[in-house]
Short mmCIF file of C-alpha atoms and ligand atoms in Angstrom, two decimals:
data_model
loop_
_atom_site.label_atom_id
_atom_site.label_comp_id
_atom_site.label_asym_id
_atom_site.label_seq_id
_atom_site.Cartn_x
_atom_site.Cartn_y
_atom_site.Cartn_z
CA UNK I 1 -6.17 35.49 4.51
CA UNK I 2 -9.50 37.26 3.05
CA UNK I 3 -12.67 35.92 4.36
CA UNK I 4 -13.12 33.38 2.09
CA UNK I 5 -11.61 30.47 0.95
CA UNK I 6 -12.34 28.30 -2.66
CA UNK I 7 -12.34 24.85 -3.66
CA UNK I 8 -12.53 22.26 -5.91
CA UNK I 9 -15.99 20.44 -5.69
CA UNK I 10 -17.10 17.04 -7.94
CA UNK I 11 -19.66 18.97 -10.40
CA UNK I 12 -20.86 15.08 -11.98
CA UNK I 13 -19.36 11.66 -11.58
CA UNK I 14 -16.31 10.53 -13.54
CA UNK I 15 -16.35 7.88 -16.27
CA UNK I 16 -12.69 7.03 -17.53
CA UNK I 17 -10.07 9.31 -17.04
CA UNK I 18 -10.95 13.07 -15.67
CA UNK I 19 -12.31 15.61 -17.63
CA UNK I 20 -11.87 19.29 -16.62
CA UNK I 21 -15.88 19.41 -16.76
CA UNK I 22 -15.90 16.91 -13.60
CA UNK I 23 -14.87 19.31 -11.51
CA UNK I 24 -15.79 23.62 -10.28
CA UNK I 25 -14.57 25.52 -8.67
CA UNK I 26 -16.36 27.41 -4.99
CA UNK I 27 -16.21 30.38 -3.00
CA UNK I 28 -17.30 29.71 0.20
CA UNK I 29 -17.01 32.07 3.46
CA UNK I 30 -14.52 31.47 5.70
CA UNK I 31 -15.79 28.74 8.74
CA UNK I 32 -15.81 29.88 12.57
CA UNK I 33 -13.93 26.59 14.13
CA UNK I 34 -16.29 25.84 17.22
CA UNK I 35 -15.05 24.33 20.41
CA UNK I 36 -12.26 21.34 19.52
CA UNK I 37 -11.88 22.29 16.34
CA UNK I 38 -8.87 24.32 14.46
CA UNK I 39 -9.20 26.65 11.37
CA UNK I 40 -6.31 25.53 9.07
CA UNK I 41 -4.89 27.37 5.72
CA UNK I 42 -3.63 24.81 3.21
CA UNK I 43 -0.20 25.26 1.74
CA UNK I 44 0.14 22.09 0.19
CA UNK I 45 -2.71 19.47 -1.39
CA UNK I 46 -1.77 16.37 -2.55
CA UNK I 47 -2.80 15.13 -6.30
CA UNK I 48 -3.12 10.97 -5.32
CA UNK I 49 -4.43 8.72 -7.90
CA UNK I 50 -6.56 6.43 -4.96
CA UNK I 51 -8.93 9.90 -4.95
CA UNK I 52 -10.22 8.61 -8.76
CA UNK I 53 -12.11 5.69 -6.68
CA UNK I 54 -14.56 7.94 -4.79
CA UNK I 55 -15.30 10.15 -7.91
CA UNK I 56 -17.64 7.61 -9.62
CA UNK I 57 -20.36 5.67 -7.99
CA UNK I 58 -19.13 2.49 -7.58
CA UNK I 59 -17.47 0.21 -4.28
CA UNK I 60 -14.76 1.83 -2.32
CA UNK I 61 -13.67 1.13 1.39
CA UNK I 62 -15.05 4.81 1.50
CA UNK I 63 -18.76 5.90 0.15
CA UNK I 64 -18.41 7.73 -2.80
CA UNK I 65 -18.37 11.39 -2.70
CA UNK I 66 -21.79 13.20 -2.92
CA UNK I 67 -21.88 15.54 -6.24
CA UNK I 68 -20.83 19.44 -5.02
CA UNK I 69 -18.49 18.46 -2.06
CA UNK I 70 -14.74 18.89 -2.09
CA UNK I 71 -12.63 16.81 -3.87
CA UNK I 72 -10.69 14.03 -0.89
CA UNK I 73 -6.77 15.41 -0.81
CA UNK I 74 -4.06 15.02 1.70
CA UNK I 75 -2.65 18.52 2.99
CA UNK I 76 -0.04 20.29 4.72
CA UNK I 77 -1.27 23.65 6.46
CA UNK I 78 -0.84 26.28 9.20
CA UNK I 79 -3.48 26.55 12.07
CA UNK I 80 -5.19 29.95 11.44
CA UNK I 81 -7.14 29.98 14.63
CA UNK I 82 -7.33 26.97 17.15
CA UNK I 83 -10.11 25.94 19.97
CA UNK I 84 -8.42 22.98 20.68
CA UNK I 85 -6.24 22.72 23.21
CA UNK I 86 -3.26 20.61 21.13
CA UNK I 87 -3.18 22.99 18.68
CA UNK I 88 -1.74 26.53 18.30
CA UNK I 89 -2.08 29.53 15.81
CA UNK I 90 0.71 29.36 13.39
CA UNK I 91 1.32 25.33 14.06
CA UNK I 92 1.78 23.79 10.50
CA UNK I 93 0.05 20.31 10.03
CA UNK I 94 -0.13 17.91 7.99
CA UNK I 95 -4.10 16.79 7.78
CA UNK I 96 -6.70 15.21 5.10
CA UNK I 97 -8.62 18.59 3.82
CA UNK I 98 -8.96 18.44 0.21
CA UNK I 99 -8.32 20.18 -2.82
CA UNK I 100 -8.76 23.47 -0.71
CA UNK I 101 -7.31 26.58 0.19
CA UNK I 102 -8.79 26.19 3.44
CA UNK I 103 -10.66 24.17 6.36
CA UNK I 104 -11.74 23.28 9.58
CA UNK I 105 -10.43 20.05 11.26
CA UNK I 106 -12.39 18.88 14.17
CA UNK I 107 -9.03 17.60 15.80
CA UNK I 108 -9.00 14.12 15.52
CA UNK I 109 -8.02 11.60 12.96
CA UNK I 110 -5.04 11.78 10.78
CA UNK I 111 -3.85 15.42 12.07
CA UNK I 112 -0.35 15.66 13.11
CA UNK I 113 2.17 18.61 14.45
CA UNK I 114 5.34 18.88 12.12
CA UNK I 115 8.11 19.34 14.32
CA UNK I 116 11.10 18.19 12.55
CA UNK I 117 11.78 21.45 9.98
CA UNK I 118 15.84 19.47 9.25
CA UNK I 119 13.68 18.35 6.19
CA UNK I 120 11.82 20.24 3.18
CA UNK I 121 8.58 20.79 4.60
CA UNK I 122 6.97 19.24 1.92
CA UNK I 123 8.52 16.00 2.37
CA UNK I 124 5.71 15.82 5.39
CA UNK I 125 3.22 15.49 2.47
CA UNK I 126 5.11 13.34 0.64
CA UNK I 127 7.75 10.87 1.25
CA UNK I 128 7.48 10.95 5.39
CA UNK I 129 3.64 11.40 4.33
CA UNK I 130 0.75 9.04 3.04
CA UNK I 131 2.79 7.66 0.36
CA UNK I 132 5.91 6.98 2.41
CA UNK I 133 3.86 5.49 4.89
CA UNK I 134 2.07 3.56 2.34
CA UNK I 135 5.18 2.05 1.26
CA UNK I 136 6.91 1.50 4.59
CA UNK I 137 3.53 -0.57 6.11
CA UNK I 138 2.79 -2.46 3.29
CA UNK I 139 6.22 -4.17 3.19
CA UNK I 140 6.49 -4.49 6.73
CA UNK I 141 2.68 -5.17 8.21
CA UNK I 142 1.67 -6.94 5.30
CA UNK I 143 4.98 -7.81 3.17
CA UNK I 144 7.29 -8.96 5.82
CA UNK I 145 9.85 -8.19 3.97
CA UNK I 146 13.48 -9.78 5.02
CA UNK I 147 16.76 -9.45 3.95
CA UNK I 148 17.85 -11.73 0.66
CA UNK I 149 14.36 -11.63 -0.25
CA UNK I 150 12.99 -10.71 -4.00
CA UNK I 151 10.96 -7.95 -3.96
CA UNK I 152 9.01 -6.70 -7.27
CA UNK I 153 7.45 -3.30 -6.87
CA UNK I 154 4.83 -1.99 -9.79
CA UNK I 155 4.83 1.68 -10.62
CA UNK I 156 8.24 1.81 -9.06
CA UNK I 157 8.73 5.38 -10.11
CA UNK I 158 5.57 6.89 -8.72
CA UNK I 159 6.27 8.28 -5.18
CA UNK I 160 4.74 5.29 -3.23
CA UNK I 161 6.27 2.75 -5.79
CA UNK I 162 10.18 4.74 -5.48
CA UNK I 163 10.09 4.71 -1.52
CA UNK I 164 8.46 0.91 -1.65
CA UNK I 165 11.89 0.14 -3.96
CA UNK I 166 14.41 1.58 -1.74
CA UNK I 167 12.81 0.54 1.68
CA UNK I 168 13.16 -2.55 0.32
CA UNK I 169 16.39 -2.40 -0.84
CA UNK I 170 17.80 -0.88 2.80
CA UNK I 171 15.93 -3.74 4.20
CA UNK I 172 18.34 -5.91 2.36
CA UNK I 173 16.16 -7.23 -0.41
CA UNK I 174 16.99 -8.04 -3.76
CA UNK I 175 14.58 -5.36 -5.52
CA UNK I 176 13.18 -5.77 -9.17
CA UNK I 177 11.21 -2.12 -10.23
CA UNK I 178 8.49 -2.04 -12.83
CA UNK I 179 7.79 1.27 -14.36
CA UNK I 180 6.57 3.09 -18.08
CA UNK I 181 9.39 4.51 -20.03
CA UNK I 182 13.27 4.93 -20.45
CA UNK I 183 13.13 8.17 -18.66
CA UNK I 184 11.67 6.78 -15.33
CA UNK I 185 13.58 3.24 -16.07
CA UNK I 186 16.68 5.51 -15.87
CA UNK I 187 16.02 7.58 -12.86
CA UNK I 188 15.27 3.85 -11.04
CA UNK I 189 18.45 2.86 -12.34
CA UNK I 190 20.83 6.29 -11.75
CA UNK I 191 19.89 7.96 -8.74
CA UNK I 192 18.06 5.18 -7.21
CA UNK I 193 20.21 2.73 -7.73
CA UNK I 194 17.74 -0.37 -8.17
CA UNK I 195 19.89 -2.75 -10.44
CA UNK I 196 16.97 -4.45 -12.14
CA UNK I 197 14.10 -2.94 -13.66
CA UNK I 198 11.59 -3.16 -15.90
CA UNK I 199 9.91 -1.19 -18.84
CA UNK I 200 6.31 -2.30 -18.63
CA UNK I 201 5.75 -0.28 -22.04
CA UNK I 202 8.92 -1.75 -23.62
CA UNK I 203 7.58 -5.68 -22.82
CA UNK I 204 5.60 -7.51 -24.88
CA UNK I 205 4.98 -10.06 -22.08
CA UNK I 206 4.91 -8.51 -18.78
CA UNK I 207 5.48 -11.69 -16.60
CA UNK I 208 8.45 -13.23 -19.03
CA UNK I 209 10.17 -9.86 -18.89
CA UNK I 210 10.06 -10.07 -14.40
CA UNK I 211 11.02 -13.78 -14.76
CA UNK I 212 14.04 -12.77 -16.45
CA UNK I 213 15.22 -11.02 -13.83
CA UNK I 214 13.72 -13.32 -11.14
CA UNK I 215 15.06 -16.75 -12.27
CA UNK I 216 14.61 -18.11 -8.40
CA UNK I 217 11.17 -16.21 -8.53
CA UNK I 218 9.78 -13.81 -6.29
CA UNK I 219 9.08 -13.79 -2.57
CA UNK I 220 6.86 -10.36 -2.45
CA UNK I 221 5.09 -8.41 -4.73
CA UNK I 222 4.42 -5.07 -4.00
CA UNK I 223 1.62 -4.00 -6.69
CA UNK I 224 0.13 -0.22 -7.05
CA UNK I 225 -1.60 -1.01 -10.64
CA UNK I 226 -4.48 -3.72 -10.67
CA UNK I 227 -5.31 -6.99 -11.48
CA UNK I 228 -3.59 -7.26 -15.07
CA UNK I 229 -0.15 -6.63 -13.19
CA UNK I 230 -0.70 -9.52 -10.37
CA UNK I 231 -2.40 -11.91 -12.92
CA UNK I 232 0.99 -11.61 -14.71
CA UNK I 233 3.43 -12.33 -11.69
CA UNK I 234 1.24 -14.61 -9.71
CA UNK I 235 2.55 -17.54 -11.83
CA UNK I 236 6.14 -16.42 -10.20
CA UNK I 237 5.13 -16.00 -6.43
CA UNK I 238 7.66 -18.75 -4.18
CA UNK I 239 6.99 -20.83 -1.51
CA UNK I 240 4.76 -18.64 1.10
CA UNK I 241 4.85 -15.58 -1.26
CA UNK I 242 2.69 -12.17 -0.19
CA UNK I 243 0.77 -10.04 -2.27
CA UNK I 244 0.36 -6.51 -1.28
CA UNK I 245 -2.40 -5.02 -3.25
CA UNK I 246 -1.57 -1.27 -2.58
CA UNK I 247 -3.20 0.22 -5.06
CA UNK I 248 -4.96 0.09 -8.51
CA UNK I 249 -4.04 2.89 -10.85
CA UNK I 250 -4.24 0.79 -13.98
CA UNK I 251 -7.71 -0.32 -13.03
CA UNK I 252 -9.53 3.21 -10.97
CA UNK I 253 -10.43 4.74 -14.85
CA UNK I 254 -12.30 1.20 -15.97
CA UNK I 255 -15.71 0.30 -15.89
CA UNK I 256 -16.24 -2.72 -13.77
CA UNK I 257 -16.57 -4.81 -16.95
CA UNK I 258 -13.10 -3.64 -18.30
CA UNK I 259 -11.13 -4.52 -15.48
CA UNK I 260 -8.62 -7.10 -16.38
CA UNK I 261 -9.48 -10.45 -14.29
CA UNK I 262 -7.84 -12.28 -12.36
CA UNK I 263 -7.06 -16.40 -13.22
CA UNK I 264 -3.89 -17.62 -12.07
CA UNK I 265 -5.32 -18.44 -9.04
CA UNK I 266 -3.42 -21.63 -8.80
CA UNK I 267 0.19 -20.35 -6.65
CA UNK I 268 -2.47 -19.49 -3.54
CA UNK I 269 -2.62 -23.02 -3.25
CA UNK I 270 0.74 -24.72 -4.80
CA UNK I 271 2.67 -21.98 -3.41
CA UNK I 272 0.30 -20.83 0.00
CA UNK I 273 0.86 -17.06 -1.38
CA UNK I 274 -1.53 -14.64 0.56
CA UNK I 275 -2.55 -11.84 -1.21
CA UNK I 276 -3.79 -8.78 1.18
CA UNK I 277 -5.00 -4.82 0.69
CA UNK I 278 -3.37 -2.39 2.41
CA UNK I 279 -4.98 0.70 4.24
CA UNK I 280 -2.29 2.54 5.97
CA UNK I 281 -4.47 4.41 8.09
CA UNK I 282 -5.12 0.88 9.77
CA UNK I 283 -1.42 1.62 10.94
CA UNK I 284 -2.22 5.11 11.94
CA UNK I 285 -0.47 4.67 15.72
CA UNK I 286 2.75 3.61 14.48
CA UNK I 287 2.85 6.58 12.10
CA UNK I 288 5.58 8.80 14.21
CA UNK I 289 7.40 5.82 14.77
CA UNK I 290 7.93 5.04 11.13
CA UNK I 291 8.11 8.80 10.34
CA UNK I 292 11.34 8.71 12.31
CA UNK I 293 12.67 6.10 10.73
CA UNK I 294 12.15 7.48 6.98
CA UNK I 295 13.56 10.71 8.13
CA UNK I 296 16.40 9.33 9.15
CA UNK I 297 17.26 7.81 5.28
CA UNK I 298 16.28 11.09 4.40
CA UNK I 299 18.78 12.72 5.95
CA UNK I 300 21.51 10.48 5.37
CA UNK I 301 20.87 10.63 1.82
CA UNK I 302 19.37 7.13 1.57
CA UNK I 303 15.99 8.22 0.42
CA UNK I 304 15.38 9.91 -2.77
CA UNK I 305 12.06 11.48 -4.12
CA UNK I 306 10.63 13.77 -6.99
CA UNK I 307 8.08 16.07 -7.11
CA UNK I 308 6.15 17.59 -9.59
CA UNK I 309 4.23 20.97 -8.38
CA UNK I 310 1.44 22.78 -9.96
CA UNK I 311 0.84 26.36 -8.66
CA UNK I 312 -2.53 27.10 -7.44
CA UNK I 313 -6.06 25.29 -6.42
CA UNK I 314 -7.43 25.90 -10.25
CA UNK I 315 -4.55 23.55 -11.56
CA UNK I 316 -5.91 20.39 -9.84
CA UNK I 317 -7.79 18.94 -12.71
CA UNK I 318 -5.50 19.09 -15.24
CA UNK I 319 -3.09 17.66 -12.44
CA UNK I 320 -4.67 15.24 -11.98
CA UNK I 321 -5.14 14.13 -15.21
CA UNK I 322 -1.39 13.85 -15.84
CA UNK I 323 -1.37 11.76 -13.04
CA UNK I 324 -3.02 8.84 -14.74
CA UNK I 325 -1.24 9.76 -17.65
CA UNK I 326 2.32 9.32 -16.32
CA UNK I 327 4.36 11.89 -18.53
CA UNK I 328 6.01 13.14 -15.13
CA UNK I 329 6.84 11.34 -12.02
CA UNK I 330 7.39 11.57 -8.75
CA UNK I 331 5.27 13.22 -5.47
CA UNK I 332 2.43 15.48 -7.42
CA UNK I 333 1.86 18.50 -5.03
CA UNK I 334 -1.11 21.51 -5.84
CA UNK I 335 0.96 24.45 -3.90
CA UNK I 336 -1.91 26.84 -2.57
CA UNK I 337 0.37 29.22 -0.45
CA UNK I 338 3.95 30.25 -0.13
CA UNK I 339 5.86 28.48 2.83
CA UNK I 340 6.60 30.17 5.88
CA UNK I 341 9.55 32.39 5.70
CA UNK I 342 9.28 32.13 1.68
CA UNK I 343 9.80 35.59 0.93
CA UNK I 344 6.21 35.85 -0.74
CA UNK I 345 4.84 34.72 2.46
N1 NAP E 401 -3.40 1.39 0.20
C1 NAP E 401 -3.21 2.62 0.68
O1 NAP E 401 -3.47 2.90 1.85
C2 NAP E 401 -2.67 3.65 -0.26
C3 NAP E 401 -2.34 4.95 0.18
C4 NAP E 401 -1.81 5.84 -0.76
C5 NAP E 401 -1.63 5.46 -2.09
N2 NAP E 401 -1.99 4.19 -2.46
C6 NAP E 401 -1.84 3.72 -3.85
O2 NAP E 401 -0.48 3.71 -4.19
C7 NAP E 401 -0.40 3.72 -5.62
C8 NAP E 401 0.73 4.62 -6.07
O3 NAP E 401 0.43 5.96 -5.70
P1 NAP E 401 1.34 7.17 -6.20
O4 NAP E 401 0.77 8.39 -5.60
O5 NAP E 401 2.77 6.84 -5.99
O6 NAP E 401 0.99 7.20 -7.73
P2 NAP E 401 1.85 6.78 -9.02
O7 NAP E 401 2.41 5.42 -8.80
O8 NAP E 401 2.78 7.87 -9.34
O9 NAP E 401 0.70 6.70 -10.11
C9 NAP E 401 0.85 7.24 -11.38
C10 NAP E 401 1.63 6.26 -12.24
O10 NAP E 401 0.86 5.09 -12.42
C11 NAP E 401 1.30 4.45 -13.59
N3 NAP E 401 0.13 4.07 -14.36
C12 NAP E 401 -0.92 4.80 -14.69
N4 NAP E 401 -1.80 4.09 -15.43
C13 NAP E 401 -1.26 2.87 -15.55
C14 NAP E 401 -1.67 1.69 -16.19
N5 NAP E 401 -2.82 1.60 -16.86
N6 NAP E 401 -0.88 0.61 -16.11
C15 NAP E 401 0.30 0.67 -15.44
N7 NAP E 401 0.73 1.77 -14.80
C16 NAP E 401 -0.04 2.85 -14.87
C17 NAP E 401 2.13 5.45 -14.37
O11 NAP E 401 3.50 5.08 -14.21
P3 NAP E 401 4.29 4.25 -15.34
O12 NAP E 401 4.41 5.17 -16.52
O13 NAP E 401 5.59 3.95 -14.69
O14 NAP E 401 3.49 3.05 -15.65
C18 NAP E 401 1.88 6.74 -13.64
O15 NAP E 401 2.98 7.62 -13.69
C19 NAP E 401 -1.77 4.15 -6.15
O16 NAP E 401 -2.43 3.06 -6.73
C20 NAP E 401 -2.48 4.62 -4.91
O17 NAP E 401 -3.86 4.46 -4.98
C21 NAP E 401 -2.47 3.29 -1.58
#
């Protein structure tokens, strides 16, 4: 590693979908870590569509980003140099850097030791990462998911949307998937094996084309795009239905004013549905626990996932871009390094 590192810093604030002039790219020396802290090389940054919310100035459960500092990322890395005691040279971690090629972590926080290599390494960043996680608590913490249960699931073939559809479906729930296109439709159908899904793109009525599929209605929804998605199946939620808002990727590129609103407010009383956000770093202790537990599907095959890698920190931008623009699917990775034992490494 040379004695600097570079990075991808907010150059103005976003309005609508990313521009490659939103963003520049730094050279910055490489940091000393002082006492507690660890020096970590990034071989993996994540490209996550929740990032868009801190890139304009507007409400977020996190301030928004000040204009030159790095662009928020979750990463997968190898300590360089470590004065922390937990931590080792050579360790690889999964941590919350950015769109970096390096950084310093002051040890605490969402910083974990991989340990179990019987899996890609990059499914630490991915499906056993903040996505998996994001699917696993927010059907169990908030969803309560049980078995014979319908379960509808919005951007079913993004990575938190795919893992949401199967957990539910190994939980024993009847699972409907919404997603864009015949291409991800068909993955949902093929290799995950959800029997009923949905083309949002394809339906000219969003909520008839679910209730087709849902004629007893449907017990949780698990939503990842925004209000226009839960206005159309809150007229569907049963008896003591939940609503768990994970995410808002149809809304993150609107003005306030553009957002779709939400007025079938009715079911939260006729039907006592509960509609809650998620945070999955509020579950942050219980993250081994359900690490072990995804692994485990992984490795018996009951746990799929795609990626789509970009190589390089300068590819971020336009990355991110197709994000919100959905032509690929799956786990969107920024590779920055070779794995270990890659023969480039
Ligand atoms: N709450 C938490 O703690 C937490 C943590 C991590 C992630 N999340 C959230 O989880 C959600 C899913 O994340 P992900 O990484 O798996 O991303 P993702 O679902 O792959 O997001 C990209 C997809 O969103 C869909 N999309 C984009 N614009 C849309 C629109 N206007 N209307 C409907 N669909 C649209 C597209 O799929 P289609 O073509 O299929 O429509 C696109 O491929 C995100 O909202 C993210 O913020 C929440």
């Amino acid at each position: 590693m040379t004695q600097s590192f570079r990075r991808i810093a907010l150059a103005r604030y976003l309005r609508g979908l990313p521009e490659p002039e939103d963003f520049s790219i730094v050279t910055d020396p490489l940091p000393q870590p002082a006492d507690g802290e660890l020096l970590i090389h990034n071989i993996y940054a994540s490209i996550d569509p929740g990032t868009r919310a801190r890139l304009s100035q507007g409400p977020s459960y996190l301030p928004p980003l000040k204009l030159g500092e790095t662009v928020g990322a979750f990463n997968l890395g190898q300590v360089l140099e470590s004065r922390n005691p937990r931590f080792q040279p050579g360790d690889l971690v999964t941590w919350t850097c950015g769109w970096a090629e390096a950084g310093i972590s002051n040890g605490r926080g969402y910083l974990a030791r991989i340990t179990d290599r019987s899996v890609p390494l990059a499914a630490w960043i991915g499906v056993l990462g903040i996505p998996g996680l994001t699917a696993y608590f927010g059907l169990s913490r908030l969803g309560q998911i049980a078995a014979g249960e319908t379960v509808v699931v919005t951007s079913a073939a993004g990575m938190v949307g795919a893992t949401a559809a199967q957990i539910a479906k190994l939980r024993g729930c009847r699972v409907v998937a919404v997603a864009g296109g015949p291409v991800k439709c068909a993955w949902l159908r093929e290799e995950l094996g959800i029997e009923q899904v949905v083309d949002h793109k394809a339906a000219a009525d969003l909520g008839a084309a679910i209730a087709a599929c849902c004629p007893d209605g449907v017990d949780v929804l698990f939503d990842n795009v925004g209000n226009a998605s839960v206005d159309a199946i809150l007229p569907l939620m049963r008896m003591n239905g939940r609503i768990v808002v994970s995410g808002q990727v149809g809304d993150y590129n609107l003005a306030g004013d553009q957002v779709h609103g939400i007025r079938n407010t009715r079911p939260f009383i006729t039907h006592r549905v509960r509609m809650q956000g998620l945070v999955v770093f509020d579950d942050l202790r219980e993250f081994p626990a359900a690490q072990a537990e995804l692994a485990g599907w992984l490795k018996a095959g009951k746990l799929k996932y795609r990626e789509v890698r970009y190589q390089g920190l300068e590819q971020a931008p336009s990355a991110f871009r197709d994000v919100f623009e959905g032509r690929d699917f799956g786990r969107h990775l920024l590779q920055l390094a070779p794995e270990p034992g890659d023969a480039a490494a």
